[in-house]
CSV table of C-alpha atoms in Angstrom, one decimal:
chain,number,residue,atom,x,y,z
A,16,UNK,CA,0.0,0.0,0.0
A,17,UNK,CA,1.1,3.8,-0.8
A,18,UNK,CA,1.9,5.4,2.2
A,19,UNK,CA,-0.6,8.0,3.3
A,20,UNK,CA,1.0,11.7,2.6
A,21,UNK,CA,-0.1,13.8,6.4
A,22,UNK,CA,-1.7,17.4,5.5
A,23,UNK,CA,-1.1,19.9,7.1
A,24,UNK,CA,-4.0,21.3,8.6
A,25,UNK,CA,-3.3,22.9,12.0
A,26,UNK,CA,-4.5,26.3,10.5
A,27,UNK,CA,-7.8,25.3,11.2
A,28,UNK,CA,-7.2,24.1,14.6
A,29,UNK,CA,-10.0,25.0,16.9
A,30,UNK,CA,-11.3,27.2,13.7
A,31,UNK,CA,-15.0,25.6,14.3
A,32,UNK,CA,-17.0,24.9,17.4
A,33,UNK,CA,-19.7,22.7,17.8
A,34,UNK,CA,-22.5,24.8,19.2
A,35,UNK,CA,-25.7,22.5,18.9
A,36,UNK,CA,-26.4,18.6,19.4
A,37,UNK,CA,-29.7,17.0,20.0
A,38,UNK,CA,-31.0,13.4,19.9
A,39,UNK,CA,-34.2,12.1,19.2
A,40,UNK,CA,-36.2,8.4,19.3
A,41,UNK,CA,-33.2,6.9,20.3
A,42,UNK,CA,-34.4,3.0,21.0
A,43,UNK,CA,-37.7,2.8,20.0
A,44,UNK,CA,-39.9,5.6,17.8
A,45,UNK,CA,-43.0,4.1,16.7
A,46,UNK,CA,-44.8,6.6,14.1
A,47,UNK,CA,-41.2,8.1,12.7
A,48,UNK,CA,-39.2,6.9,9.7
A,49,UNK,CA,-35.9,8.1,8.6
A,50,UNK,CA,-36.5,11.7,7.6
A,51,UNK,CA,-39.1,12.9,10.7
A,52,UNK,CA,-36.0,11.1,13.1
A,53,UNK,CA,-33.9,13.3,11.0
A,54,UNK,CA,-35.5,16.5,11.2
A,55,UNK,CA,-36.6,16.4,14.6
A,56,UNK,CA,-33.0,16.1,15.9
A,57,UNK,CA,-31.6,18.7,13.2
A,58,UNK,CA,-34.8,21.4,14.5
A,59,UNK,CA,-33.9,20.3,18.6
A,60,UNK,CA,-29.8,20.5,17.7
A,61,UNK,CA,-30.4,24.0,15.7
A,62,UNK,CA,-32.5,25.3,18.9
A,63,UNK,CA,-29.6,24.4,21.4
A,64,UNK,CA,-27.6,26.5,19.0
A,65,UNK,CA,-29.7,29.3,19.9
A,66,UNK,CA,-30.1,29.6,15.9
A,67,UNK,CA,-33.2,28.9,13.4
A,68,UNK,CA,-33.2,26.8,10.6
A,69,UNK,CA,-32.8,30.5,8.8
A,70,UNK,CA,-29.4,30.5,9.9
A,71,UNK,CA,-28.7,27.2,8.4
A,72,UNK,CA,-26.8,27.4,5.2
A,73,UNK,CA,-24.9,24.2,5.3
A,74,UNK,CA,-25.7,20.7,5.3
A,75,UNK,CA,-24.3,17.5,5.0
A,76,UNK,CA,-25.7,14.2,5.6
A,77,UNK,CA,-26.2,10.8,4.2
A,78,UNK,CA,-28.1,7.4,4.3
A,79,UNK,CA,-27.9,3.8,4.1
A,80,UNK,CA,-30.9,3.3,2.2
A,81,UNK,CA,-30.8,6.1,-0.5
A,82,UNK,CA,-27.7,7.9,-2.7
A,83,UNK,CA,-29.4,11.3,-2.9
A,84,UNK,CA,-30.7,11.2,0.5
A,85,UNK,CA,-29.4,15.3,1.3
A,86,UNK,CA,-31.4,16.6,-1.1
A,87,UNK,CA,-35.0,15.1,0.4
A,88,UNK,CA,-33.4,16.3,3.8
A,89,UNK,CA,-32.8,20.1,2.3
A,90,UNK,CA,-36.5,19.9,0.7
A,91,UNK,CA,-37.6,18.5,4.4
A,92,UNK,CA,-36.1,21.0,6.1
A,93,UNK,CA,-36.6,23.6,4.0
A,94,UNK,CA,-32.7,25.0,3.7
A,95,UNK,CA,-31.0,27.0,1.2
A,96,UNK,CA,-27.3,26.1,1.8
A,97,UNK,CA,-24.6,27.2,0.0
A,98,UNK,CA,-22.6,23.8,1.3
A,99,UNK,CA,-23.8,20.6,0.9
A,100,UNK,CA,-22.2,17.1,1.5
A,101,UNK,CA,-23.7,14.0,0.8
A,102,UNK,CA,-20.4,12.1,1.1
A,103,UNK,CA,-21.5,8.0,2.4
A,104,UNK,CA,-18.9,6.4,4.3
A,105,UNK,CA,-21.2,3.7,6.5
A,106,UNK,CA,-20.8,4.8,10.3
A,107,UNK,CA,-17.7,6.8,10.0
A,108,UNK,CA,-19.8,9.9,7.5
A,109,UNK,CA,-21.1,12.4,10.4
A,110,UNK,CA,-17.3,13.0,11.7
A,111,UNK,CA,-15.8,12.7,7.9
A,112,UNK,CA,-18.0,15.2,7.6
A,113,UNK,CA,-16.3,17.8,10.0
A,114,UNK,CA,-13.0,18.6,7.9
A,115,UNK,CA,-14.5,19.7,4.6
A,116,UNK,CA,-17.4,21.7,6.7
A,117,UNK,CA,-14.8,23.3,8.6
A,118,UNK,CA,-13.2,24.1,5.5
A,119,UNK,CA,-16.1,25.7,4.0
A,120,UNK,CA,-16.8,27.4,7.0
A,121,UNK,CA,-13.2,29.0,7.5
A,122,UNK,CA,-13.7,29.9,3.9
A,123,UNK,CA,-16.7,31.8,4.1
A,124,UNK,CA,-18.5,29.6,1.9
A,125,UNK,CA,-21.0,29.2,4.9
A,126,UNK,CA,-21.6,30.2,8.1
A,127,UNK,CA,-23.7,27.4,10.4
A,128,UNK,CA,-23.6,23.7,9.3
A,129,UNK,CA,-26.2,21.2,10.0
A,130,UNK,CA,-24.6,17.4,10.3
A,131,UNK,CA,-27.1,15.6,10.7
A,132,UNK,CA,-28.6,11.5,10.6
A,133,UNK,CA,-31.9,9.3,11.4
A,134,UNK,CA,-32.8,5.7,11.0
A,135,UNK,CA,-35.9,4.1,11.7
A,136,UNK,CA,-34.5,0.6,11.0
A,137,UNK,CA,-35.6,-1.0,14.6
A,138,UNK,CA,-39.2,-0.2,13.8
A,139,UNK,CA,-39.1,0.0,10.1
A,140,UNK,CA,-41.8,-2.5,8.3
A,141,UNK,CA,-39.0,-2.8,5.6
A,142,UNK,CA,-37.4,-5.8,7.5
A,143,UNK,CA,-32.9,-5.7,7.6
A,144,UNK,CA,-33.2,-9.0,5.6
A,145,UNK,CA,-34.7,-7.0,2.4
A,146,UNK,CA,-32.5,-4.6,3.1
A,147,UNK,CA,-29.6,-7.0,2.8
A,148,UNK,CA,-30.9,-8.4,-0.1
A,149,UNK,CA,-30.9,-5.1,-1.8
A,150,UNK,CA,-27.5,-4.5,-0.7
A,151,UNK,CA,-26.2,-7.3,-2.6
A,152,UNK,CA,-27.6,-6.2,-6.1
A,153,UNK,CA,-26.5,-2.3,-5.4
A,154,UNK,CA,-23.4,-2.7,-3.5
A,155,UNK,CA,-21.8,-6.0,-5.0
A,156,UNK,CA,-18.5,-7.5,-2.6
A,157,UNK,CA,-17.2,-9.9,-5.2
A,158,UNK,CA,-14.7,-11.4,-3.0
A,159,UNK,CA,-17.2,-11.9,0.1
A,160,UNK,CA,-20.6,-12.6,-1.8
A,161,UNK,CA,-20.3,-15.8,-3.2
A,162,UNK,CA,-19.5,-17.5,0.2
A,163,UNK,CA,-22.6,-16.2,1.6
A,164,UNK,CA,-21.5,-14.9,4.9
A,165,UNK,CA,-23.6,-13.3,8.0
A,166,UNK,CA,-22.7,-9.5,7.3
A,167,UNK,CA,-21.7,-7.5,9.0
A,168,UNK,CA,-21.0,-10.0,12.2
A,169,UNK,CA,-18.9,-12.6,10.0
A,170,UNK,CA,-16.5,-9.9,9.3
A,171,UNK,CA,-16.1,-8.9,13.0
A,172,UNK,CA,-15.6,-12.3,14.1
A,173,UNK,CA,-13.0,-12.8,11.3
A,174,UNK,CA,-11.1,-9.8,12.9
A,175,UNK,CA,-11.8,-11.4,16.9
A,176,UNK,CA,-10.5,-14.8,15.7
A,177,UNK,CA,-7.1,-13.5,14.3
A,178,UNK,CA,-6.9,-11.0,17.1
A,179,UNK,CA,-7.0,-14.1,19.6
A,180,UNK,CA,-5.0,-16.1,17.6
A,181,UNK,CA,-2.1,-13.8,17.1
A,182,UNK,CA,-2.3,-12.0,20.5
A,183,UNK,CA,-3.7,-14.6,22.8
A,184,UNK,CA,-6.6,-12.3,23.0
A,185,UNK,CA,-10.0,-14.4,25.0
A,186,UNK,CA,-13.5,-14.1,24.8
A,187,UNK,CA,-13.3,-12.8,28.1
A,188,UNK,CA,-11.2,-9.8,27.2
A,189,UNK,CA,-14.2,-9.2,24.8
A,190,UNK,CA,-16.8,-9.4,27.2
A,191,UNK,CA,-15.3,-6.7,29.2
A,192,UNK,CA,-16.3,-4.1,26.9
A,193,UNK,CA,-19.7,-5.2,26.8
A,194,UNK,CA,-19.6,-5.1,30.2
A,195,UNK,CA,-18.2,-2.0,31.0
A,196,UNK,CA,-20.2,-0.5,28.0
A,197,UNK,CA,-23.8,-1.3,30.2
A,198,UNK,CA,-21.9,-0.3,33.3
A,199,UNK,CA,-22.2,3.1,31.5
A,200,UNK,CA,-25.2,2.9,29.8
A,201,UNK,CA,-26.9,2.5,33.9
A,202,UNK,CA,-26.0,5.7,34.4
A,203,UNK,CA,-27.6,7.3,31.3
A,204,UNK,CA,-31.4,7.4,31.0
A,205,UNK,CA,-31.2,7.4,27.3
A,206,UNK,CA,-29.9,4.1,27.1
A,207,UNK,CA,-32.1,1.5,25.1
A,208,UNK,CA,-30.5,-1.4,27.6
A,209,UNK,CA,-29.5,-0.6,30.9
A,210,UNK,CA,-30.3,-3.9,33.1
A,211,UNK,CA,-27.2,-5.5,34.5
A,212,UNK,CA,-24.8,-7.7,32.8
A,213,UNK,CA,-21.9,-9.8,33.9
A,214,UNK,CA,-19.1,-11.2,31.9
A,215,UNK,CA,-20.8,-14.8,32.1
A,216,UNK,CA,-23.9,-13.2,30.5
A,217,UNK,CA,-22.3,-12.2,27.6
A,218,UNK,CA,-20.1,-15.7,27.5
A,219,UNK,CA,-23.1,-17.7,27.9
A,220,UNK,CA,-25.6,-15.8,25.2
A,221,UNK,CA,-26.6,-17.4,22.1
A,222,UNK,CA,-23.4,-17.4,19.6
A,223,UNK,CA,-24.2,-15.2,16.1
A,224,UNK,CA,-20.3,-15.7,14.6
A,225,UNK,CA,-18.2,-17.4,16.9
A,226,UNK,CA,-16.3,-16.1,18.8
A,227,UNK,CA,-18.5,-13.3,19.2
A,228,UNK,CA,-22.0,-13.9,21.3
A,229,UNK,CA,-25.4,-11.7,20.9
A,230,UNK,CA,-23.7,-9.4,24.0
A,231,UNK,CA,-20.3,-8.6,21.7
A,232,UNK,CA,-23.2,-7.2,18.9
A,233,UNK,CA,-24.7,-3.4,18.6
A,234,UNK,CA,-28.3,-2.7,19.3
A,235,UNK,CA,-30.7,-2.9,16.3
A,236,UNK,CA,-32.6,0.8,17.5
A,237,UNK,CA,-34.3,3.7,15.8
A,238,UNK,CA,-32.8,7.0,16.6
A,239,UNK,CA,-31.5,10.5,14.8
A,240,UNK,CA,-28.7,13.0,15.9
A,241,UNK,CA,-27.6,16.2,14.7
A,242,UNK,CA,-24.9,18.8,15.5
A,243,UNK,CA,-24.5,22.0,14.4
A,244,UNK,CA,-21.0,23.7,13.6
A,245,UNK,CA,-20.0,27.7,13.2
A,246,UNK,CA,-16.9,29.7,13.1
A,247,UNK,CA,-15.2,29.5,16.3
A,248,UNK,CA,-15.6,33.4,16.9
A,249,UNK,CA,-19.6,33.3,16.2
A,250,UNK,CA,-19.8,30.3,18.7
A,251,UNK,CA,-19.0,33.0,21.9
A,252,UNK,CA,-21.7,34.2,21.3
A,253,UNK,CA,-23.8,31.1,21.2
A,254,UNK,CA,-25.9,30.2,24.7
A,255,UNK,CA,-23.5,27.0,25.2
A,256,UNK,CA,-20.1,26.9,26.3
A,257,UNK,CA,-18.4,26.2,22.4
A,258,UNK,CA,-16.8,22.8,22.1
A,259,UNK,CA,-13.5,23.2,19.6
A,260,UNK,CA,-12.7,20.7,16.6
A,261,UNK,CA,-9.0,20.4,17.7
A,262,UNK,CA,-8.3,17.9,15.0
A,263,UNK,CA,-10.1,15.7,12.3
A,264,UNK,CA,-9.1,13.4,9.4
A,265,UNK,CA,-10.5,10.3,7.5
A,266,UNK,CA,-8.2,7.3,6.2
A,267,UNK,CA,-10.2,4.4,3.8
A,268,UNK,CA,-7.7,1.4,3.2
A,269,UNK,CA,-10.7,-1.6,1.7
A,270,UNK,CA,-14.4,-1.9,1.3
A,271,UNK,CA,-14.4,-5.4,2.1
A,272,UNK,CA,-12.9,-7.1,5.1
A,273,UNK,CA,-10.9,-10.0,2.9
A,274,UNK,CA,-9.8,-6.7,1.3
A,275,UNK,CA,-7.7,-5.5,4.8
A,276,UNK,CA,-4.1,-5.6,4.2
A,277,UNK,CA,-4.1,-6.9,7.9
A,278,UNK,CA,-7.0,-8.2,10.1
A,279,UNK,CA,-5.7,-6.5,13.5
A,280,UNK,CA,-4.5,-3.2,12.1
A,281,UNK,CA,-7.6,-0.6,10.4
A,282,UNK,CA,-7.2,2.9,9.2
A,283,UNK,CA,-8.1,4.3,12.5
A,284,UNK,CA,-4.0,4.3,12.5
A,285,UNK,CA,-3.7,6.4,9.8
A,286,UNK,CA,-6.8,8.9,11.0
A,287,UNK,CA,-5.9,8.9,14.6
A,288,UNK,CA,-2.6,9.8,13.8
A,289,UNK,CA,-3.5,13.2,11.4
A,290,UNK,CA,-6.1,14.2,13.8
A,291,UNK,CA,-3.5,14.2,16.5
A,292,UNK,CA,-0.9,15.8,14.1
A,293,UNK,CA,-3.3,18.5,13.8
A,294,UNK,CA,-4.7,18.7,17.0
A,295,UNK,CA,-1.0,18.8,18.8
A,296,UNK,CA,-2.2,16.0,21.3
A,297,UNK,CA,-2.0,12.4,22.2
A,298,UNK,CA,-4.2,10.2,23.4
A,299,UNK,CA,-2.2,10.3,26.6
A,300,UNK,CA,-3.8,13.7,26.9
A,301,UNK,CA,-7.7,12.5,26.1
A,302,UNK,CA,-10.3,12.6,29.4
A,303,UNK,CA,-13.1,11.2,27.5
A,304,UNK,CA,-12.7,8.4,24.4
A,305,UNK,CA,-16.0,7.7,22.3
A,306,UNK,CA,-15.5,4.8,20.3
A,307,UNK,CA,-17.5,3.2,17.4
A,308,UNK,CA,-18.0,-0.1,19.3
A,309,UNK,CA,-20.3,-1.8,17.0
A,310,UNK,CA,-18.2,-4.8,18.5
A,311,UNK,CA,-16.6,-5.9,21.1
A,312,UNK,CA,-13.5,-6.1,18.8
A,313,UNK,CA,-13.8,-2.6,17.7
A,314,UNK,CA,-13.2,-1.3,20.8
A,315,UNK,CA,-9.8,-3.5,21.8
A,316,UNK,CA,-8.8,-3.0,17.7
A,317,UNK,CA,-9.7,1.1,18.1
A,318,UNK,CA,-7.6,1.6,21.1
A,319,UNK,CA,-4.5,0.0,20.1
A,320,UNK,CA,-4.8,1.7,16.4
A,321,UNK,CA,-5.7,5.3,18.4
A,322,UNK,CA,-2.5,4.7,21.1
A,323,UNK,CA,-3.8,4.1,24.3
A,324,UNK,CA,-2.3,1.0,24.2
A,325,UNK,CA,0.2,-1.2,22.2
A,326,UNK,CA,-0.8,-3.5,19.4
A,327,UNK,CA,-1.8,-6.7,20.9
A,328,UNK,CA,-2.5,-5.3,24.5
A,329,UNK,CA,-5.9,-4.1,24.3
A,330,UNK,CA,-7.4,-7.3,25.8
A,331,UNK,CA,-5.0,-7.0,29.3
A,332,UNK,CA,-6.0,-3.2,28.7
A,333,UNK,CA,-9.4,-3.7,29.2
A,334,UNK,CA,-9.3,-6.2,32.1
A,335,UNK,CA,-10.8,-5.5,35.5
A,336,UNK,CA,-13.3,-2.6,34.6
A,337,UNK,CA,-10.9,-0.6,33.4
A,338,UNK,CA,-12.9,1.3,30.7
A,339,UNK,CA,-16.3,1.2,32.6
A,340,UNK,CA,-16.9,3.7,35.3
A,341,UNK,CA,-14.1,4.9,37.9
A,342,UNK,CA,-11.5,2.8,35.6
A,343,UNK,CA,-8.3,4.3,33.8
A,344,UNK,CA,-10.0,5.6,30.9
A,345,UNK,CA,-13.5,6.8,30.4
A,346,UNK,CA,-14.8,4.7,27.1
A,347,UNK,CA,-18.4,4.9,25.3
A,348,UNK,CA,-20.0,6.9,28.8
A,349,UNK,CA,-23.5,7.3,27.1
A,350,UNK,CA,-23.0,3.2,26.6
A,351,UNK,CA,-22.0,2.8,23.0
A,352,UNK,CA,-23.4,1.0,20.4
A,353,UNK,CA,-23.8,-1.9,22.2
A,354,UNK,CA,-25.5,-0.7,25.1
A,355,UNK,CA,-27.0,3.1,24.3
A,356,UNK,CA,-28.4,3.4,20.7
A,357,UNK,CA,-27.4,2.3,17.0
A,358,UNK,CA,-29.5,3.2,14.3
A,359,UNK,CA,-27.9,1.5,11.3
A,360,UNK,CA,-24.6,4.3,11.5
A,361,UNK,CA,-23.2,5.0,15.1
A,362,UNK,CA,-20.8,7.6,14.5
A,363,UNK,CA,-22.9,10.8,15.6
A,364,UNK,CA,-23.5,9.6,18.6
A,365,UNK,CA,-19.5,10.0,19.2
A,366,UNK,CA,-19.5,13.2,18.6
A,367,UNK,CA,-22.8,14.5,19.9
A,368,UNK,CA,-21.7,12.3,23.5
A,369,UNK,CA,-17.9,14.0,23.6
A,370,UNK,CA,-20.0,17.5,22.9
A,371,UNK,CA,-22.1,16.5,26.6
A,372,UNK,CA,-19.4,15.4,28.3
A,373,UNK,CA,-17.4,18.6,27.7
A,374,UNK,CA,-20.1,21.5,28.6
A,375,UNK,CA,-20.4,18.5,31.6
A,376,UNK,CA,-24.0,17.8,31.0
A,377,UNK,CA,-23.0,14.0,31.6
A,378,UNK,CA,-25.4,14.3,34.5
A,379,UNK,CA,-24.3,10.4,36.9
A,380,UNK,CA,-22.0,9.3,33.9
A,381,UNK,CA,-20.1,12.7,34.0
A,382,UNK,CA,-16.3,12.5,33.4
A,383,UNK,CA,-15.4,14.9,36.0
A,384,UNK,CA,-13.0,18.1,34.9
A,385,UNK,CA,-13.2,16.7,31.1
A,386,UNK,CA,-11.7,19.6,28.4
A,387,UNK,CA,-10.6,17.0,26.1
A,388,UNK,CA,-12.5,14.0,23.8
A,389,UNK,CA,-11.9,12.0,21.5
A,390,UNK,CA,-14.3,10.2,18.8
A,391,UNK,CA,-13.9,8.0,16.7
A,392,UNK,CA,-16.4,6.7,13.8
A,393,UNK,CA,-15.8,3.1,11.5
A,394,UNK,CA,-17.9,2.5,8.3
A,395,UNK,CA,-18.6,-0.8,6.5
A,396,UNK,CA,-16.5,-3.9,7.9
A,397,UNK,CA,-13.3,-2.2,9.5
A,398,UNK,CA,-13.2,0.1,6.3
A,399,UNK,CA,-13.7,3.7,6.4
A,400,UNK,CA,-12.3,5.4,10.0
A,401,UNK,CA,-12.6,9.0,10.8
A,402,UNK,CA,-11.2,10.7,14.1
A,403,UNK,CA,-12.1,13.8,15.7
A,404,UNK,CA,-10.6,15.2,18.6
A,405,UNK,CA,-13.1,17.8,20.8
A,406,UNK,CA,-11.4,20.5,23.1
A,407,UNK,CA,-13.5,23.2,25.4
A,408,UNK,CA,-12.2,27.2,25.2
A,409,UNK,CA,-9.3,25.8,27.9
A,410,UNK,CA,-7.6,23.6,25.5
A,411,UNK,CA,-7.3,26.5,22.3
C-alpha cells in the first residue's frame, strides 16, 4: 500500500465549534421513519444553538438506504445552503463530515452547518433482511458474496479470531467491553439497555459468529442525531459553552474485510494519527474516548490503532473494569453502540456524547474536569475510520 502523505491542517485548529447537538427516538420511535427522526434532531440540535433553521446554510448528511438522500433532507427542512455534503462512508460519514465543513466554514463559503442523521431501521416494516438483499444487487462484494457470509458479524468475528490467535486475545477480554459498555449505559437514561450484565452473560448468550456472542453485537434501535458547527468566533456568542474541533481526518484502506491488508491493524491508525498531528495531542492527553464499538472487537482494535495502548494489549488493557466507570480511561460513557443506541450508523453519537461530556451535562455518567474528547467513527467492515478530537475554550 502507498503510504498515506499527512496534511497539514493545523491552520484550522480550533477554527470551528460545535455549538448545537440534539437526539431524538433513540431506541424505539413508533410513528417516525428516517427523515421525521432526522428533522426532529436537526430542528432540537439548531435550537440548542440558539439559531433557526434561517441560519442554516450548510448541510451535509447521508443514508444507508438512498444515494441522494441530502437533497430530500434540504427539501424536508426547507434550507437554502450554499454547502452541501452528501459524502456516504457507513458509520464513519457524520465525523468525515467535519473537515470539509470546517473548510467551508473557515472559507466563508457558509456560516452554520447542520450534520445531521436518522434511522428508523428498529421499527421499520421494511425488515434488515430485504435490506440486505438489496444491498447485494447495489453494493456488489465480489470477493465476500459468493460465500454467503452473515454481514456484518462474520466480518467482526474474522477480525476477533485472528486477534485471539495472534495476540492470545480471550472471549473474556471481549466481554469486558460489553460489560463496562452497560456499566455506562446505567447511568444514562437514554440508554435503550440498561439492566445488569456480567461477563458470564455475555459468554453464555446465544453465539451469532463465533467467537462473538449476541452481548459482543450493537443494538438494532431507531434514533436520529444532529450537530451544528459555526466559526469559532460566532460560537462565543452562542448560549453554550463552544466545544472546539482540535483535530479531524479520514483514512479508507478496503471496502471489504478480505480486502484488509491486515486483520488486526484498520485505518483508524492512519486517521488517529493526522487528527493528533493537527490537533498537537496524544491520546495520553484524552479525558473522554467515544468509540464506534459496533463490536466488542472494535473497541480492543480502536484503542491500540488510536495509542492508548500497544498492538496486541488491548485485551490485558481492558481487564478489571478498566474502561467502565471509575476505571483508567473513560470509554463509550452514554453506553455505546452496544449498550445506548445504534440506528444503522453509530458515528454521531461520538460526537454528539464527547460534545455533553465537555459542557459537563454527563449528568451520573459525567467525566469529572473533562476539556478533552476524542471520537472515533468506523464504516462498513473495518473500512472507512474518521477521528475527531473535541477540546472546550481551555484547551485552544
Amino acid at each position: 500500500m502507498r503510504p498515506a502523505r499527512t496534511p497539514d491542517n493545523r491552520a484550522l485548529r480550533g477554527a470551528c465549534a460545535i455549538a448545537g447537538v440534539a437526539t431524538f427516538g433513540c431506541g424505539e420511535a413508533h410513528g417516525h421513519d428516517d427523515m421525521s427522526l432526522l428533522a426532529q434532531a436537526a430542528r432540537l440540535a439548531v435550537a440548542d444553538a440558539g439559531l433557526t433553521m434561517d441560519d442554516i446554510d450548510g448541510i451535509a448528511t447521508c443514508s444507508a438506504g438512498a444515494s441522494m438522500w441530502v437533497m430530500p433532507a434540504i427539501e424536508h427542512l426547507g434550507i437554502n445552503a450554499n454547502y452541501i455534503d452528501g459524502t456516504m462512508l457507513g458509520g464513519s460519514s457524520f465525523i468525515a463530515h467535519l473537515l470539509p465543513a470546517m473548510r467551508a466554514l473557515a472559507s466563508g463559503q457558509c456560516n452554520a452547518v447542520l450534520v445531521c442523521y436518522g434511522s428508523a431501521q428498529r421499527t421499520s416494516t421494511l425488515s434488515r433482511g430485504a435490506i440486505g438483499q438489496a444491498r447485494r444487487a447495489l453494493d456488489p462484494q465480489p470477493y465476500e458474496q459468493p460465500y454467503e457470509p452473515f454481514m456484518p458479524a462474520s466480518a467482526y468475528a474474522l477480525a476477533a479470531s485472528r486477534h485471539m490467535h495472534q495476540y492470545g486475545t480471550t472471549r473474556r477480554q471481549l466481554a469486558e467491553v460489553a460489560v463496562a459498555a452497560r456499566a455506562w449505559a446505567q447511568l444514562n437514561p437514554e440508554a435503550f439497555m440498561r439492566e445488569p450484565l456480567s461477563i458470564d452473560d455475555v459468554l453464555n448468550a446465544r453465539m451469532v459468529s463465533d467467537p462473538l456472542s449476541v452481548r459482543d453485537c450493537c443494538l438494532v434501535t431507531d434514533g436520529g442525531g444532529a450537530l451544528v458547527l459555526v466559526r469559532s468566533d460566532r460560537a462565543k456568542d452562542l448560549p453554550h459553552k463552544p466545544v472546539h474541533v482540535l483535530g479531524a481526518a479520514t483514512a479508507c484502506w478496503n471496502r471489504q474485510i478480505s480486502s484488509m491488508p491486515d486483520l488486526t491493524v484498520t485505518a483508524a491508525s492512519q486517521s488517529g494519527a493526522q487528527a493528533y498531528a493537527m490537533a498537537g495531542l496524544a491520546a495520553k492527553d484524552m479525558d473522554v474516548v467515544a468509540l464506534y464499538d459496533a463490536f466488542t472487537i472494535n473497541t480492543l482494535l480502536f484503542l491500540e490503532d488510536l495509542g492508548f495502548c500497544a498492538k496486541g494489549e488491548a485485551g490485558p488493557f481492558v481487564e478489571g473494569g478498566a474502561i467502565a466507570p471509575g476505571g483508567r480511561l473513560a470509554v463509550n460513557t452514554n453506553g455505546g453502540g452496544l449498550s445506548c443506541v445504534h440506528p444503522g450508523m453509530y458515528g454521531i453519537y461520538t460526537l454528539i456524547e464527547g460534545v455533553r461530556q465537555l459542557r459537563g451535562q454527563g449528568g451520573e455518567r459525567q467525566v469529572a474536569g473533562a476539556k478533552l474528547a476524542l471520537c472515533h467513527g468506523n464504516g462498513g467492515t473495518l473500512s472507512s475510520q474518521a477521528t475527531a478530537i473535541l477540546g472546550t475554550a481551555e484547551t485552544l
